[in-house]
XYZ file of N, CA and C in Angstrom:
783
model
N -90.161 -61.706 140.297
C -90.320 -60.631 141.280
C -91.722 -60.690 141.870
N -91.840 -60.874 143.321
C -93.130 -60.652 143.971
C -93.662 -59.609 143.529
N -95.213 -59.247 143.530
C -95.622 -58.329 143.429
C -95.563 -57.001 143.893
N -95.086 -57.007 145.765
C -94.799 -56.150 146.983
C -93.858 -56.018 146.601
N -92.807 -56.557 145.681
C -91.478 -56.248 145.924
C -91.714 -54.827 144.461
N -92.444 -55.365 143.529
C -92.573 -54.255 142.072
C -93.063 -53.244 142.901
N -94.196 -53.135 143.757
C -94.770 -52.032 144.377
C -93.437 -51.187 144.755
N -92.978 -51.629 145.657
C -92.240 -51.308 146.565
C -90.749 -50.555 145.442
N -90.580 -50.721 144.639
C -89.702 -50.402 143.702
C -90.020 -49.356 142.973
N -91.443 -49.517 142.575
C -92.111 -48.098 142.059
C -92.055 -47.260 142.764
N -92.344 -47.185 143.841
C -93.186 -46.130 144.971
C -91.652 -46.092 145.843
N -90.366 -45.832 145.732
C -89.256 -45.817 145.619
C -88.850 -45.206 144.915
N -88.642 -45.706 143.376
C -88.262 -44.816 141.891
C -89.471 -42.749 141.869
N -90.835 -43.314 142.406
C -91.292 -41.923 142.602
C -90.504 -40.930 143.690
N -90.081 -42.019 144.993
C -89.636 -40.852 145.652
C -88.599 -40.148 145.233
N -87.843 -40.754 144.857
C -86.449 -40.061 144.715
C -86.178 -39.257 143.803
N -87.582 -39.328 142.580
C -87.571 -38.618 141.411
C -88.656 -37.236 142.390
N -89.403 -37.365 142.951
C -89.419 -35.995 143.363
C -88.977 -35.446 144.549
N -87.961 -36.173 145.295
C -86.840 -35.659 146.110
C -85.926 -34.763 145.224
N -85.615 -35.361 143.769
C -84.838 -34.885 143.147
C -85.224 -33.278 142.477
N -86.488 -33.860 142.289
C -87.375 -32.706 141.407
C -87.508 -31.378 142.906
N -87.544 -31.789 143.473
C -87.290 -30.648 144.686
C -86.198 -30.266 145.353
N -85.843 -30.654 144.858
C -84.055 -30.292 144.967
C -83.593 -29.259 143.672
N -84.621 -29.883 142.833
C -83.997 -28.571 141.736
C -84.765 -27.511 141.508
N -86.132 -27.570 141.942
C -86.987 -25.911 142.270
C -86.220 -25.419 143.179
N -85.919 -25.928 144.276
C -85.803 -25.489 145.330
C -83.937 -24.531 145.276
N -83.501 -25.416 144.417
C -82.135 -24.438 143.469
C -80.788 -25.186 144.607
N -81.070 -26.258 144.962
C -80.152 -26.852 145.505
C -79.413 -27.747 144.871
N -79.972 -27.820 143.446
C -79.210 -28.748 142.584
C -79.492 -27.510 141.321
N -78.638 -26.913 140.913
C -78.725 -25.401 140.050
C -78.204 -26.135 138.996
N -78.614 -25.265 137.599
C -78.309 -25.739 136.429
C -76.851 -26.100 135.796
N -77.051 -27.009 135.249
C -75.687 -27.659 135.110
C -74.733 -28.592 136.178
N -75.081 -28.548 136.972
C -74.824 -29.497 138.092
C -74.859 -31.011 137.458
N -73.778 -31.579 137.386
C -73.345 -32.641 137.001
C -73.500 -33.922 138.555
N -74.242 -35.501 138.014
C -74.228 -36.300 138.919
C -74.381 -37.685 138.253
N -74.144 -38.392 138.931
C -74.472 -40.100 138.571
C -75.115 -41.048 139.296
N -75.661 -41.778 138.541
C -76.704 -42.840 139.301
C -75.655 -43.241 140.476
N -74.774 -43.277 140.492
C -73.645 -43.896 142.158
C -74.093 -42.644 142.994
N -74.036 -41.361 142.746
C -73.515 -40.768 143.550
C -75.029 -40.402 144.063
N -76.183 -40.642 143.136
C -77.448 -40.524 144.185
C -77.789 -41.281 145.228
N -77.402 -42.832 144.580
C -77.621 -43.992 144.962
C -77.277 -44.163 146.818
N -75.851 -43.646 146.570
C -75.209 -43.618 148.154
C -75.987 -42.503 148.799
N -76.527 -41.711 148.115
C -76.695 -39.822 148.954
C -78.096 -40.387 149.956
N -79.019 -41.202 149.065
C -80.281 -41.817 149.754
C -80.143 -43.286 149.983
N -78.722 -43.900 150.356
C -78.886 -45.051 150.381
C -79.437 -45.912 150.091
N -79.998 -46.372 148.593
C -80.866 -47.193 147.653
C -79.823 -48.078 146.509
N -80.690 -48.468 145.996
C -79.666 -49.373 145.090
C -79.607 -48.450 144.035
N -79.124 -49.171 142.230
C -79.305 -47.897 141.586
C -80.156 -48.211 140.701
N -80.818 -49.420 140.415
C -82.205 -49.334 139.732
C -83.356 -48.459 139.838
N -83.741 -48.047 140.930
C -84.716 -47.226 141.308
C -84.215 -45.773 140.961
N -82.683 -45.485 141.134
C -82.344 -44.260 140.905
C -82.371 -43.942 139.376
N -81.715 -45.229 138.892
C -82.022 -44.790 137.305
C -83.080 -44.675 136.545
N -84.196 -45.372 136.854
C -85.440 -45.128 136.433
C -85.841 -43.792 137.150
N -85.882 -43.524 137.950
C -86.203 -41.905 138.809
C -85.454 -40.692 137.971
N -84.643 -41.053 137.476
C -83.384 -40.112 136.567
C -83.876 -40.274 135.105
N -83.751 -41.294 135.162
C -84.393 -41.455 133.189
C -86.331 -40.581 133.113
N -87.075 -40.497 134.637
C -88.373 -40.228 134.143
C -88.207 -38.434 134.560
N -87.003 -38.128 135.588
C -86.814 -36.529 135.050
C -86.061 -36.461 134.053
N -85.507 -36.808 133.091
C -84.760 -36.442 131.906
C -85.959 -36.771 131.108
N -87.410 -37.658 130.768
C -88.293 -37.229 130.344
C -88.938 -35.798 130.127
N -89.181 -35.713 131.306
C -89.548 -34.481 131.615
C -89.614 -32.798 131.325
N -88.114 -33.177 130.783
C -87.141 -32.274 130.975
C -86.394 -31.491 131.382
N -86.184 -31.862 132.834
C -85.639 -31.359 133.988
C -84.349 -31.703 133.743
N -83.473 -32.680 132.991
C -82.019 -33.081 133.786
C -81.911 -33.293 131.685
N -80.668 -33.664 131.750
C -80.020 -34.016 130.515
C -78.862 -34.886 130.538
N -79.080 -35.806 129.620
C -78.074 -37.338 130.112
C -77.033 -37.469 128.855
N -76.046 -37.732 129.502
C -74.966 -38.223 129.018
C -74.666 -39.521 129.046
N -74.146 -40.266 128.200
C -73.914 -41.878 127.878
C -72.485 -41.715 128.772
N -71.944 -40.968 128.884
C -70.823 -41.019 129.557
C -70.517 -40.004 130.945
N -70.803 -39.117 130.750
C -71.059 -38.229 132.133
C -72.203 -38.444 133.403
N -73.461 -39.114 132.504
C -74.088 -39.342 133.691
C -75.195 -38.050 133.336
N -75.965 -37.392 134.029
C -76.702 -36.608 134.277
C -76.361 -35.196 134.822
N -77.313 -33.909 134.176
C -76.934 -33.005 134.306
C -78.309 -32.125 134.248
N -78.564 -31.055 135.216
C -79.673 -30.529 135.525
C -79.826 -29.407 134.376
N -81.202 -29.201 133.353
C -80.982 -28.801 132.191
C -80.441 -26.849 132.949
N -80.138 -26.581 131.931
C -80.010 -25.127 131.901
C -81.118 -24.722 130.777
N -82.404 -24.066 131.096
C -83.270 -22.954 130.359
C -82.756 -21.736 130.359
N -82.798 -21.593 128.711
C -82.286 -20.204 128.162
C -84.267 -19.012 128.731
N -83.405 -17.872 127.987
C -84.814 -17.053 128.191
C -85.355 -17.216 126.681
N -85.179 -17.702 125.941
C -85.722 -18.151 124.801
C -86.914 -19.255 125.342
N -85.907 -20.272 125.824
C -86.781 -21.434 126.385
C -88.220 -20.959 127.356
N -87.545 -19.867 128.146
C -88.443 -19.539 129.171
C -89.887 -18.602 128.053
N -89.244 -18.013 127.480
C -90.712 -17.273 126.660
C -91.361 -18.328 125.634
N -91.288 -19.263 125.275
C -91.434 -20.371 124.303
C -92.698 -21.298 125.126
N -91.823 -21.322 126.395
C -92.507 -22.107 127.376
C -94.277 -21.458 127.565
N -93.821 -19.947 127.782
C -94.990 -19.256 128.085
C -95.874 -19.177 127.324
N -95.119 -18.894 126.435
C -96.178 -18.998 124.782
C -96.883 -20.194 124.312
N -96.936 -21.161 124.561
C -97.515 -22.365 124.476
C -98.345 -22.847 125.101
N -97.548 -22.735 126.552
C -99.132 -22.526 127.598
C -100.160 -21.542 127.565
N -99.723 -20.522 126.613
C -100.897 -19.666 126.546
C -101.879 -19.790 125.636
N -101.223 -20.617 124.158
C -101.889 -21.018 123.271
C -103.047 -22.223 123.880
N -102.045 -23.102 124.096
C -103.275 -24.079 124.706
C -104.168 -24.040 125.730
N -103.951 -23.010 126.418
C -104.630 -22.839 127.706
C -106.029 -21.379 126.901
N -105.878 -21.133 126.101
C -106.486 -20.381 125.318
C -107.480 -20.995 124.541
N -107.127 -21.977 124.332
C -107.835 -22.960 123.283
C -108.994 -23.866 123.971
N -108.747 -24.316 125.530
C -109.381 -24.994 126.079
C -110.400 -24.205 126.553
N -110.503 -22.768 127.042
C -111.088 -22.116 127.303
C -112.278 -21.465 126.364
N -111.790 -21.961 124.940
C -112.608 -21.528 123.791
C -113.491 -22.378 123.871
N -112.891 -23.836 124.131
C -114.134 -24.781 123.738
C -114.290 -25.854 125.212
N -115.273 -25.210 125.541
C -116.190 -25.666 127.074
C -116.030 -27.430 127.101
N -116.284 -27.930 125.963
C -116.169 -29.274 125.430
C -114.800 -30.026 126.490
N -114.072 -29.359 126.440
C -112.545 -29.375 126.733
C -112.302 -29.661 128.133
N -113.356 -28.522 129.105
C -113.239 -28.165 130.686
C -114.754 -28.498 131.001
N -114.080 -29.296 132.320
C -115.140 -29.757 133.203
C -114.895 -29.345 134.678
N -115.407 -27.941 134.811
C -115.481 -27.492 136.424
C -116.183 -28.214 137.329
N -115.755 -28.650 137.900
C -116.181 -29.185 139.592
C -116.651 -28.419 140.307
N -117.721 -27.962 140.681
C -117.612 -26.918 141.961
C -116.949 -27.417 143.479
N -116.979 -28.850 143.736
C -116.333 -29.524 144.809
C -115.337 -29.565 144.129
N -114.429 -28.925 143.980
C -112.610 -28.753 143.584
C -112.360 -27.735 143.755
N -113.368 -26.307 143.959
C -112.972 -25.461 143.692
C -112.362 -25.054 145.241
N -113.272 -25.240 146.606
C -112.277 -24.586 147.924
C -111.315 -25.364 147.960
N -110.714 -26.386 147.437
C -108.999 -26.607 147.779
C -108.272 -25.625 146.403
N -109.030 -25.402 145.352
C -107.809 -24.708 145.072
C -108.110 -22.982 144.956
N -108.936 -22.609 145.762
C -109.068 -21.735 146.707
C -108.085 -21.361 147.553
N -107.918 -22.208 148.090
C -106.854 -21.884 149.073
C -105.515 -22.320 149.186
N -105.161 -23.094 147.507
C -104.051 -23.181 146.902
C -103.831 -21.353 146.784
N -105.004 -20.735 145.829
C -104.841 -19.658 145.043
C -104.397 -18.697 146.746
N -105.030 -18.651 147.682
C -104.652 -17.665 148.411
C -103.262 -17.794 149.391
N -102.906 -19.272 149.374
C -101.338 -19.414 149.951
C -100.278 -18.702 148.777
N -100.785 -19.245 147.589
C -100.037 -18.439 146.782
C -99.417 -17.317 146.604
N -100.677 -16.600 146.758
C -100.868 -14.754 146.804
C -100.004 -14.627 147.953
N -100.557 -15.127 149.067
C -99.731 -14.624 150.295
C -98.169 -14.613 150.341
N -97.795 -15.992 150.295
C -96.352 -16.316 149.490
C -95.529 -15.130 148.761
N -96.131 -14.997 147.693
C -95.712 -14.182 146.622
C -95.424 -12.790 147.425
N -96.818 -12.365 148.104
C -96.308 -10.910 148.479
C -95.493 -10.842 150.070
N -95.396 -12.151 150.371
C -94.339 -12.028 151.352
C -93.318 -12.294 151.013
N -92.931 -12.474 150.106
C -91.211 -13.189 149.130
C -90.451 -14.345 149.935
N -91.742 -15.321 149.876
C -91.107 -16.720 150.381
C -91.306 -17.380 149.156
N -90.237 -17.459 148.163
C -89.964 -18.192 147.049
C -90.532 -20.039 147.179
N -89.327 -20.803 148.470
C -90.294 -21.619 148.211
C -91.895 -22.281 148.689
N -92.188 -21.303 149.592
C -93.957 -21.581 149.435
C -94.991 -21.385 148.463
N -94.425 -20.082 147.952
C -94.952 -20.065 146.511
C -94.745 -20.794 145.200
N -93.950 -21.403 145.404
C -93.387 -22.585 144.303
C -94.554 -23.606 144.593
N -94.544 -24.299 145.703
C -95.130 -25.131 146.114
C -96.907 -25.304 145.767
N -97.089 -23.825 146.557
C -98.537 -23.837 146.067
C -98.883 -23.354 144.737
N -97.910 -22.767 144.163
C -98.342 -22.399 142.604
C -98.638 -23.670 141.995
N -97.490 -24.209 142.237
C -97.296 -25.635 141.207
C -99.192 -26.148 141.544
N -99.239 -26.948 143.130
C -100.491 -27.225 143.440
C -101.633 -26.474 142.296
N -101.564 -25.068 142.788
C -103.175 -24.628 142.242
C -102.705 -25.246 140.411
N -101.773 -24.874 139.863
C -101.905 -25.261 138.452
C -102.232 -26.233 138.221
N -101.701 -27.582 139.079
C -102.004 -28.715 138.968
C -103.866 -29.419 139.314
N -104.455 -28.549 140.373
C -105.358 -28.658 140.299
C -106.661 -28.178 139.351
N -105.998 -27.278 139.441
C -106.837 -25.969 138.110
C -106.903 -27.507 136.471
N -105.558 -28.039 136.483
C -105.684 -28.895 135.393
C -106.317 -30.148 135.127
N -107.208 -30.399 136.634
C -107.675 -31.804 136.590
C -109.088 -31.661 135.768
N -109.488 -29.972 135.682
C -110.789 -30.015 135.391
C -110.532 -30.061 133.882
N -109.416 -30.091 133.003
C -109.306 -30.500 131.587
C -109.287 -32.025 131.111
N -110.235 -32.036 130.276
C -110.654 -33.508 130.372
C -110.054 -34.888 129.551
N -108.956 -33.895 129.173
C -107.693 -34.510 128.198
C -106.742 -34.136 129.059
N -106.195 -35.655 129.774
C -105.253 -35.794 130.912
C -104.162 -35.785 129.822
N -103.824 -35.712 128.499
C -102.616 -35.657 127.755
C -102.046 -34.106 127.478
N -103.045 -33.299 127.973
C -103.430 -31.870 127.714
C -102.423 -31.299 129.265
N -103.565 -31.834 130.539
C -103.168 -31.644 131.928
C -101.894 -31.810 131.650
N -100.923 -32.348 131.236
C -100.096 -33.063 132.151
C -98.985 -32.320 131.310
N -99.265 -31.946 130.082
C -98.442 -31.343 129.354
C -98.334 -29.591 129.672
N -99.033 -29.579 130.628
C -99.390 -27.697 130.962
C -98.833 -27.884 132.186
N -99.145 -28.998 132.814
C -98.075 -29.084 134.499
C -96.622 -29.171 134.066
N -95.889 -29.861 133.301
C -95.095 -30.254 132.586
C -93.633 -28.809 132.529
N -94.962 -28.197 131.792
C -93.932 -26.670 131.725
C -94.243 -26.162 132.216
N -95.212 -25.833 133.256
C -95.161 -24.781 134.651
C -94.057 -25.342 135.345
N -93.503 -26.814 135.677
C -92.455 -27.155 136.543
C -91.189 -26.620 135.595
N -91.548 -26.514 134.332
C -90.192 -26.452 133.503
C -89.172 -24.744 133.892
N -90.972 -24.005 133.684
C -91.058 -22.389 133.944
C -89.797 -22.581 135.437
N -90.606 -22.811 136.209
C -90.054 -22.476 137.833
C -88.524 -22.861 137.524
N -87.841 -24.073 137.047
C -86.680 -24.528 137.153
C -86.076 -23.236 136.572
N -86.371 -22.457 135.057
C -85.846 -21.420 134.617
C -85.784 -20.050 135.962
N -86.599 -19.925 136.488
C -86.931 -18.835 137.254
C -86.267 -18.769 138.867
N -86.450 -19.615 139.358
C -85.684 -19.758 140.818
C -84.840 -18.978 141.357
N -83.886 -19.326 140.423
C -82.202 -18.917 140.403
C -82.667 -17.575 140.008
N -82.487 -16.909 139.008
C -83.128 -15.868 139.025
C -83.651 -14.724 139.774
N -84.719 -15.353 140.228
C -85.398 -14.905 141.667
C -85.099 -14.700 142.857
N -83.954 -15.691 142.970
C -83.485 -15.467 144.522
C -81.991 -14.450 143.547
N -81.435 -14.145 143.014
C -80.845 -13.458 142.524
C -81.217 -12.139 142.617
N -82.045 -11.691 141.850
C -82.727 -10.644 141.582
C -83.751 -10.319 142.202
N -84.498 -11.218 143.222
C -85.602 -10.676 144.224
C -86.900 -10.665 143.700
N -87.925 -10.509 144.441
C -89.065 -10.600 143.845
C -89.926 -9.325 143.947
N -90.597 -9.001 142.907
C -91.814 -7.396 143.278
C -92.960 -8.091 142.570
N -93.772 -6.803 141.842
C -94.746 -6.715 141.207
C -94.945 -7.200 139.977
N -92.994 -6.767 139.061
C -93.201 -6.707 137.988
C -92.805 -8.036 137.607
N -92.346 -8.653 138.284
C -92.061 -10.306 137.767
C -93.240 -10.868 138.180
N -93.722 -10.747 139.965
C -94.928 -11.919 139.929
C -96.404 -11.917 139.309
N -97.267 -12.833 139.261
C -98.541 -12.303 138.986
C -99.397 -12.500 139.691
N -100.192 -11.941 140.765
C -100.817 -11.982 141.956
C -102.242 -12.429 141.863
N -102.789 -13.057 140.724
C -104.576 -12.641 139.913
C -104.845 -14.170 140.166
N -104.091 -15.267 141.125
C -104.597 -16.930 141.321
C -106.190 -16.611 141.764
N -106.441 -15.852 142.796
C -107.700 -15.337 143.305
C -109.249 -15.094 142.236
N -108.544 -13.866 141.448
C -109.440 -13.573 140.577
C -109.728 -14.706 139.551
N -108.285 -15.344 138.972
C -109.061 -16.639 138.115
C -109.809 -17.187 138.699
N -109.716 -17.969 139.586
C -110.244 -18.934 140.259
C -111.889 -18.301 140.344
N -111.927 -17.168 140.938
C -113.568 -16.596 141.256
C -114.414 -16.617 139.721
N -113.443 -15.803 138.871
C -113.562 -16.045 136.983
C -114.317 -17.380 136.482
N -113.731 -18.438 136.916
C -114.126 -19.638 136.400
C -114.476 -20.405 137.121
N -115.209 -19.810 138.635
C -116.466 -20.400 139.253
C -117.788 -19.820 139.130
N -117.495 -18.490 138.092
C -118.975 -17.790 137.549
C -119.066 -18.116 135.775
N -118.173 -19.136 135.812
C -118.235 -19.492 134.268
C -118.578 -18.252 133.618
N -117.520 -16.756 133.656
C -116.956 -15.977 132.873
C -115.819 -16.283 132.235
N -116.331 -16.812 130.788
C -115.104 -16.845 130.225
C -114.620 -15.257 129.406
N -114.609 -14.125 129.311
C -114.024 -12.886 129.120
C -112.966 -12.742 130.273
N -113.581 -12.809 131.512
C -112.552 -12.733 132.511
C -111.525 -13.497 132.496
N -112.117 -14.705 132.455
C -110.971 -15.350 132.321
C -109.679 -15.573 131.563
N -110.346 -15.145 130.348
C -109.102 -14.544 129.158
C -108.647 -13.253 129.429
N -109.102 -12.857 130.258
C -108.476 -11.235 130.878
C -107.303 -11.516 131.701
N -107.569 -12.651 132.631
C -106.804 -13.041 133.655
C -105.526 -14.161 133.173
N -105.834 -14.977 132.344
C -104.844 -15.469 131.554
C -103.684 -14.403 130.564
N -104.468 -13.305 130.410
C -103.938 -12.262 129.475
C -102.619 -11.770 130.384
N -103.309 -11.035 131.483
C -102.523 -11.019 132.464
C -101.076 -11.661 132.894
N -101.797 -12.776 133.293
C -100.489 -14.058 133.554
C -99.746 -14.116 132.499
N -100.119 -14.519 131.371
C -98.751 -14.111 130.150
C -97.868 -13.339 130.174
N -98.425 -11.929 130.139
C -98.186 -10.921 129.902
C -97.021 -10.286 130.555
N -97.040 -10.615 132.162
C -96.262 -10.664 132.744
C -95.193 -11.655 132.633
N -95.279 -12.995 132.592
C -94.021 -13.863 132.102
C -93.230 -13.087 130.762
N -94.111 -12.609 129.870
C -93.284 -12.244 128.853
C -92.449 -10.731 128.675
N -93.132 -10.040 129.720
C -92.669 -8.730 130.122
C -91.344 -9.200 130.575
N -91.592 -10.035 131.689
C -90.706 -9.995 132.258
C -88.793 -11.015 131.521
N -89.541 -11.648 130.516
C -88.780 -12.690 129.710
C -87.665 -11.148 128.852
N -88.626 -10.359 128.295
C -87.816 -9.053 127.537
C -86.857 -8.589 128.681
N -87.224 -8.290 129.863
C -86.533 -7.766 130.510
C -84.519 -8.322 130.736
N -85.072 -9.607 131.062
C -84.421 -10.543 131.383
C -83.364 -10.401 130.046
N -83.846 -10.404 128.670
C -83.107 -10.675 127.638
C -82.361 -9.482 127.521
N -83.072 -8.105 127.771
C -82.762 -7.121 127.133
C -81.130 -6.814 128.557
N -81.194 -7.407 129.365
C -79.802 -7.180 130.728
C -78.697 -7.804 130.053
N -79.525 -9.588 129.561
C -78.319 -10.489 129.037
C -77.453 -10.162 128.118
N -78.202 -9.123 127.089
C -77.498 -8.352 125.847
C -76.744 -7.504 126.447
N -77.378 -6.739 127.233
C -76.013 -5.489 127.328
C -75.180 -5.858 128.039
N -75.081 -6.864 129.526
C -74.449 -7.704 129.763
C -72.986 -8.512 129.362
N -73.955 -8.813 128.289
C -72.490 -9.383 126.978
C -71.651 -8.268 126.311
N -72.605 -7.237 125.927
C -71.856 -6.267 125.243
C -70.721 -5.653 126.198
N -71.073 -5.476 127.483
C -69.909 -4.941 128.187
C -68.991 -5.435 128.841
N -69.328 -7.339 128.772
C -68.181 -7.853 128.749
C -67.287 -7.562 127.336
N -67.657 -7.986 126.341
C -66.919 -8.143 125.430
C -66.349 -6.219 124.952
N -66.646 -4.902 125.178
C -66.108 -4.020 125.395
C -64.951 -3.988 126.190
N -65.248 -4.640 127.655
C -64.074 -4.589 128.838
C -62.895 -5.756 128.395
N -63.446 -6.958 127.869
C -62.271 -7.769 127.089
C -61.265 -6.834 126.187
N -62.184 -6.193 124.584
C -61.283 -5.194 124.244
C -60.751 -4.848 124.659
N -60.976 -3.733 125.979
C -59.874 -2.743 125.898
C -58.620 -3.291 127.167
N -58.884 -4.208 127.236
C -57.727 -5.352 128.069
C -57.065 -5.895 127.341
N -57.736 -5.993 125.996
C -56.415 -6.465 124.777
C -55.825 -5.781 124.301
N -56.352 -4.042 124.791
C -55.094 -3.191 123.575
C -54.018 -2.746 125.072
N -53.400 -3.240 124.528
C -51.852 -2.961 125.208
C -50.369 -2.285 124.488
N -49.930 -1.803 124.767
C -48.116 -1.236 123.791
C -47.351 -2.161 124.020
N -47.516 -3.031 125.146
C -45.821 -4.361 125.092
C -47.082 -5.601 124.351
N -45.792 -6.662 124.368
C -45.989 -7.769 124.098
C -47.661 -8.570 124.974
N -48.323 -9.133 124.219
C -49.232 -10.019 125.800
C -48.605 -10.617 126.482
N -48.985 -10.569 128.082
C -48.191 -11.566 128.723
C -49.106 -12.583 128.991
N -48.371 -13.793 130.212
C -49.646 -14.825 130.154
C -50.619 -14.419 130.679
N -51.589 -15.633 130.720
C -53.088 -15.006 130.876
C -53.028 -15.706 132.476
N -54.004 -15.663 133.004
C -54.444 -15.950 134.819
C -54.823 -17.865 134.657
N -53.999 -18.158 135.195
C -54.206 -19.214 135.373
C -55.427 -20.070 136.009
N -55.962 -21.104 134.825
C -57.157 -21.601 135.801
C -56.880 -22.066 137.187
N -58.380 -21.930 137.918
C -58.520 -22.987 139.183
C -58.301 -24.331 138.657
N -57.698 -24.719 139.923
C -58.197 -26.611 140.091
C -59.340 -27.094 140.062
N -59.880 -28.303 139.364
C -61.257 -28.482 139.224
C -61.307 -29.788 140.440
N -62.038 -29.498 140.939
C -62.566 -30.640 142.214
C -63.038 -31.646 141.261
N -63.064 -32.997 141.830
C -64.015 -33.766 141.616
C -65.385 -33.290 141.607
N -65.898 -32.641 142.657
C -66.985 -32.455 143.133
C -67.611 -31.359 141.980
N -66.967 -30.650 141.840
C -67.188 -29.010 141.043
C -68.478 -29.590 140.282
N -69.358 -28.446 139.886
C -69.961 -28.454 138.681
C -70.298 -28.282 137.943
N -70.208 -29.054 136.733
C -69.788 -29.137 135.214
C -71.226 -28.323 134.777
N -70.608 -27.825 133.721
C -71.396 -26.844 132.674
C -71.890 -26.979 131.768
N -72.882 -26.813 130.697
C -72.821 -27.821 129.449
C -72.348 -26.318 128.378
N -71.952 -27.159 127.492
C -71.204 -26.154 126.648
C -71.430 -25.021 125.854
């Protein structure tokens, strides 16, 4: 293989893995959505080497989940997953902040993600889901270059993309206010260009705080949720005659998509 031709194969396998990866913030490929290296392959007209390596490095990730026989499937995050997620980034993002050793502020880094932090804000309080996706992801990602353990960075970008995949759906579901978003990109950012670290654990406090508020919330619907399905099942089973049959399934398309179990 020429060299232009490996280039050219890489920088290929990236696109399509974050064509893909934006396809699933963006909730156009929603959880559980079942696909195969053919059926990407034709969608962007490519061969399927590039697609399968692009597929195998989001199922790294943990964006998608593979089957030896089905092919690929976009993960589904529980709200377990989603508070787990939060909790970890808070630990480590807690930890780096303890020890200066760790973070290396730039002051030339700080007006681009300046004005990551204020597209954000704006975003958020105008309820354009995906601009705020976009630039959130950005400022986190930049905010992480100043950690000087790129095994650290990459693992905190990692599950902020993981966060959003849980949240999307959600969001455009249920809408956006106060009490889900967290509006403080601004204040960190000013926080840890006066190398206050109190604030800054104020402002991280914050940002948790709210993911996890909002994670209870989320759990505490799913419970009663269930409970009043499974009440309304009961009292559909007590009957005086015999049961009759039950409602017949739909037809499943080819296309439909599959669930994981």
């Amino acid at each position: 293989m020429s060299p232009s031709a490996g280039v050219t194969r890489s920088t290929l396998r990236q696109q399509i893995a974050d064509a893909l990866r934006d396809e699933v913030l963006a909730g156009r490929l929603p959880p559980g959505r079942e696909f195969t290296v053919k059926q990407i392959a034709e969608q962007y007209g490519v061969s399927a080497t590039p697609v399968r390596e692009a597929l195998f490095d989001l199922s790294a990730q943990g964006l998608l989940a593979s089957d030896q026989h089905r092919g690929f499937q976009v993960r589904e995050f529980t709200v377990a997953d989603y508070r787990a997620m939060a909790e970890a980034r808070a630990l480590v993002v807690e930890g780096l902040f303890r020890n200066p050793a760790e973070v290396a502020v730039r002051p030339e880094g700080l007006a681009s993600i300046r004005r990551r932090a204020a597209e954000a804000v704006r975003a958020a309080k105008g309820g354009d889901l995906d601009v705020l996706i976009g630039y959130d992801l950005r400022f986190w990602r930049e905010l992480g270059q100043f950690v000087l353990n790129p095994y650290i960075a990459d693992f905190l970008t990692r599950l902020r993309v993981q966060a959003w995949v849980f949240a999307v759906h959600r969001l455009r579901r249920d809408g956006m206010d106060e009490d889900v978003l967290w509006f403080g990109h601004e204040e960190l950012v000013e926080a840890i260009a006066r190398g206050d670290h109190e604030q800054v654990h104020a402002e991280m406090r914050s940002y948790y705080g709210h993911a996890l508020a909002w994670a209870d919330r989320l759990e505490a619907r799913e419970t009663k949720g269930s409970a009043e399905e499974t009440a309304e099942e009961g009292a559909e089973g007590r009957t005086d005659g015999p049961p009759g049959p039950g409602p017949a399934m739909p037809p499943q398309s080819p296309e439909s998509p599959g669930h994981c179990a």
